[in-house]
mmCIF file of C-alpha atoms in Angstrom:
data_model
loop_
_atom_site.group_PDB
_atom_site.id
_atom_site.type_symbol
_atom_site.label_atom_id
_atom_site.label_comp_id
_atom_site.label_asym_id
_atom_site.label_seq_id
_atom_site.Cartn_x
_atom_site.Cartn_y
_atom_site.Cartn_z
ATOM 1 C CA MET S 1256 -10.382 -57.057 50.430
ATOM 2 C CA ASP S 1257 -10.849 -59.963 52.782
ATOM 3 C CA PRO S 1258 -8.711 -60.271 55.944
ATOM 4 C CA LEU S 1259 -6.827 -63.340 54.702
ATOM 5 C CA SER S 1260 -5.763 -61.535 51.533
ATOM 6 C CA GLN S 1261 -4.720 -58.510 53.574
ATOM 7 C CA ALA S 1262 -2.626 -60.714 55.872
ATOM 8 C CA ARG S 1263 -1.025 -62.318 52.828
ATOM 9 C CA ASP S 1264 -0.241 -58.928 51.267
ATOM 10 C CA VAL S 1265 1.398 -57.676 54.462
ATOM 11 C CA ALA S 1266 3.398 -60.909 54.742
ATOM 12 C CA PHE S 1267 4.539 -60.654 51.100
ATOM 13 C CA SER S 1268 5.791 -57.113 51.618
ATOM 14 C CA ALA S 1269 7.514 -58.206 54.826
ATOM 15 C CA LEU S 1270 9.190 -61.072 52.922
ATOM 16 C CA PHE S 1271 10.601 -58.549 50.475
ATOM 17 C CA ALA S 1272 11.763 -56.302 53.324
ATOM 18 C CA GLN S 1273 13.504 -59.163 55.130
ATOM 19 C CA SER S 1274 15.160 -60.388 51.921
ATOM 20 C CA LEU S 1275 16.506 -56.865 51.416
ATOM 21 C CA ARG S 1276 17.736 -56.909 55.013
ATOM 22 C CA MET S 1277 19.575 -60.198 54.411
ATOM 23 C CA LYS S 1278 21.135 -58.759 51.248
ATOM 24 C CA VAL S 1279 22.377 -55.680 53.122
ATOM 25 C CA VAL S 1280 23.800 -57.813 55.939
ATOM 26 C CA ALA S 1281 25.589 -59.994 53.376
ATOM 27 C CA GLN S 1282 27.083 -56.858 51.779
ATOM 28 C CA ASN S 1283 28.249 -55.648 55.187
ATOM 29 C CA ILE S 1284 29.901 -58.981 55.945
ATOM 30 C CA ALA S 1285 31.550 -59.087 52.520
ATOM 31 C CA ASN S 1286 32.991 -55.606 53.010
ATOM 32 C CA ALA S 1287 33.981 -55.911 56.673
ATOM 33 C CA GLU S 1288 37.655 -55.476 55.746
ATOM 34 C CA SER S 1289 37.272 -53.021 52.826
ATOM 35 C CA THR S 1290 39.354 -49.917 53.375
ATOM 36 C CA GLY S 1291 39.760 -46.910 51.129
ATOM 37 C CA SER S 1292 41.913 -47.003 48.016
ATOM 38 C CA THR S 1293 43.678 -43.674 48.506
ATOM 39 C CA PRO S 1294 45.512 -42.188 51.492
ATOM 40 C CA GLY S 1295 43.069 -41.004 54.164
ATOM 41 C CA ALA S 1296 40.015 -42.263 52.228
ATOM 42 C CA ASP S 1297 36.950 -43.494 54.071
ATOM 43 C CA ALA S 1298 36.447 -47.229 54.492
ATOM 44 C CA TYR S 1299 33.278 -49.122 53.659
ATOM 45 C CA ARG S 1300 30.387 -47.637 55.618
ATOM 46 C CA ARG S 1301 27.955 -50.117 57.147
ATOM 47 C CA ARG S 1302 24.448 -50.092 55.723
ATOM 48 C CA THR S 1303 21.321 -50.622 57.779
ATOM 49 C CA ILE S 1304 17.642 -51.135 57.058
ATOM 50 C CA MET S 1305 14.862 -48.890 58.293
ATOM 51 C CA PHE S 1306 11.379 -50.449 58.369
ATOM 52 C CA SER S 1307 8.133 -48.530 58.213
ATOM 53 C CA ASN S 1308 4.443 -49.238 57.835
ATOM 54 C CA ALA S 1309 2.765 -47.759 54.764
ATOM 55 C CA MET S 1310 -0.729 -47.837 53.352
ATOM 56 C CA ASP S 1311 -1.018 -49.639 50.025
ATOM 57 C CA SER S 1312 -3.092 -47.470 47.704
ATOM 58 C CA THR S 1313 -3.545 -50.323 45.211
ATOM 59 C CA ALA S 1314 -4.935 -52.764 47.779
ATOM 60 C CA GLN S 1315 -7.912 -50.799 49.110
ATOM 61 C CA GLY S 1316 -6.339 -49.508 52.280
ATOM 62 C CA SER S 1317 -4.336 -52.491 53.427
ATOM 63 C CA SER S 1318 -0.966 -51.841 54.966
ATOM 64 C CA ARG S 1319 2.440 -53.076 53.910
ATOM 65 C CA VAL S 1320 6.002 -53.063 55.171
ATOM 66 C CA GLU S 1321 8.511 -50.735 53.547
ATOM 67 C CA ALA S 1322 12.266 -51.081 53.888
ATOM 68 C CA LYS S 1323 14.815 -48.396 53.123
ATOM 69 C CA VAL S 1324 18.575 -48.713 53.140
ATOM 70 C CA SER S 1325 20.494 -46.099 55.107
ATOM 71 C CA PHE S 1326 24.067 -45.648 56.251
ATOM 72 C CA ASP S 1327 25.382 -46.175 59.769
ATOM 73 C CA MET S 1328 27.059 -42.836 60.449
ATOM 74 C CA THR S 1329 29.106 -43.954 63.456
ATOM 75 C CA ASP S 1330 32.748 -42.957 63.330
ATOM 76 C CA PHE S 1331 35.327 -45.190 61.729
ATOM 77 C CA GLN S 1332 37.946 -46.775 63.943
ATOM 78 C CA LYS S 1333 41.550 -46.210 62.950
ATOM 79 C CA GLU S 1334 44.305 -48.779 62.878
ATOM 80 C CA LEU S 1335 48.008 -48.208 62.514
ATOM 81 C CA ARG S 1336 48.982 -49.723 59.151
ATOM 82 C CA PRO S 1337 51.747 -47.529 57.698
ATOM 83 C CA SER S 1338 52.298 -49.739 54.641
ATOM 84 C CA ASP S 1339 48.617 -49.801 53.600
ATOM 85 C CA LYS S 1340 47.627 -47.835 50.481
ATOM 86 C CA ALA S 1341 44.826 -46.141 52.468
ATOM 87 C CA ALA S 1342 47.122 -44.963 55.283
ATOM 88 C CA ASP S 1343 47.065 -41.251 56.032
ATOM 89 C CA ALA S 1344 50.185 -39.164 56.706
ATOM 90 C CA ASN S 1345 50.417 -40.604 60.237
ATOM 91 C CA GLY S 1346 50.109 -44.216 59.038
ATOM 92 C CA PHE S 1347 46.506 -44.724 60.209
ATOM 93 C CA VAL S 1348 43.833 -46.415 58.113
ATOM 94 C CA LYS S 1349 40.095 -45.977 58.607
ATOM 95 C CA VAL S 1350 38.499 -49.401 58.998
ATOM 96 C CA PRO S 1351 34.827 -50.220 58.304
ATOM 97 C CA ASN S 1352 32.293 -49.682 61.077
ATOM 98 C CA VAL S 1353 31.067 -53.272 60.650
ATOM 99 C CA ASN S 1354 30.759 -55.472 63.740
ATOM 100 C CA MET S 1355 30.518 -59.143 62.767
ATOM 101 C CA ILE S 1356 28.547 -60.078 65.909
ATOM 102 C CA VAL S 1357 25.923 -57.437 65.107
ATOM 103 C CA GLU S 1358 25.768 -58.579 61.485
ATOM 104 C CA MET S 1359 25.322 -62.239 62.387
ATOM 105 C CA THR S 1360 22.603 -61.302 64.888
ATOM 106 C CA ASP S 1361 20.841 -59.201 62.232
ATOM 107 C CA MET S 1362 21.075 -62.070 59.748
ATOM 108 C CA ARG S 1363 19.574 -64.501 62.229
ATOM 109 C CA GLN S 1364 16.708 -62.117 63.061
ATOM 110 C CA ALA S 1365 16.045 -61.465 59.375
ATOM 111 C CA LEU S 1366 15.954 -65.189 58.645
ATOM 112 C CA ARG S 1367 13.527 -65.848 61.506
ATOM 113 C CA SER S 1368 11.277 -62.976 60.418
ATOM 114 C CA TYR S 1369 11.377 -64.231 56.831
ATOM 115 C CA GLU S 1370 10.364 -67.725 57.961
ATOM 116 C CA ALA S 1371 7.551 -66.331 60.144
ATOM 117 C CA ASN S 1372 6.119 -64.341 57.239
ATOM 118 C CA LEU S 1373 6.389 -67.350 54.963
ATOM 119 C CA GLN S 1374 4.412 -69.333 57.524
ATOM 120 C CA ILE S 1375 1.716 -66.621 57.576
ATOM 121 C CA ILE S 1376 1.401 -66.909 53.805
ATOM 122 C CA ARG S 1377 1.124 -70.706 54.019
ATOM 123 C CA LEU S 1378 -1.470 -70.563 56.781
ATOM 124 C CA SER S 1379 -3.620 -67.961 55.038
ATOM 125 C CA ARG S 1380 -3.486 -70.005 51.820
ATOM 126 C CA ASP S 1381 -4.491 -73.150 53.720
ATOM 127 C CA MET S 1382 -7.297 -71.310 55.493
ATOM 128 C CA SER S 1383 -8.601 -69.976 52.187
ATOM 129 C CA SER S 1384 -8.521 -73.477 50.692
ATOM 130 C CA SER S 1385 -10.329 -74.893 53.717
ATOM 131 C CA LEU S 1386 -12.985 -72.217 53.432
ATOM 132 C CA VAL S 1387 -13.550 -73.007 49.766
ATOM 133 C CA GLU S 1388 -13.837 -76.732 50.535
ATOM 134 C CA LEU S 1389 -16.242 -76.008 53.368
ATOM 135 C CA LEU S 1390 -18.415 -73.864 51.102
ATOM 136 C CA LYS S 1391 -18.380 -76.551 48.387
ATOM 137 C CA SER S 1392 -19.474 -79.254 50.821
ATOM 138 C CA ASN S 1393 -22.307 -77.095 52.235
ATOM 139 C CA GLY S 1394 -23.403 -75.695 48.880
#
């Protein structure tokens, strides 16, 4: 496989990974206030993305980006809300371990990475087209 196609394949897999990252961040933001539904139940647990590099067996040894969703296992904070349905015997409710500043930062980074990979795809396509035109004019 030629280098431009390999670059495009890596960028396509990175686009998918970053779109998954944006989806997970959006879920975290949407559930930032979701507590349990029974007394003492756990609140929404923040999800994170783990990226890794993997060899693509279908693309003759080129690499690709893999993304896996995992859970942020940091402890829940507790707030005193005695009237809440999720309050334990002492009146405390576990609140999600979602930090809006972290989520907005993650979203911004994911968007920038997505745009950068999209630009790589555009540039490799343009370079391939230029190469074909150059070969036509010299042929």
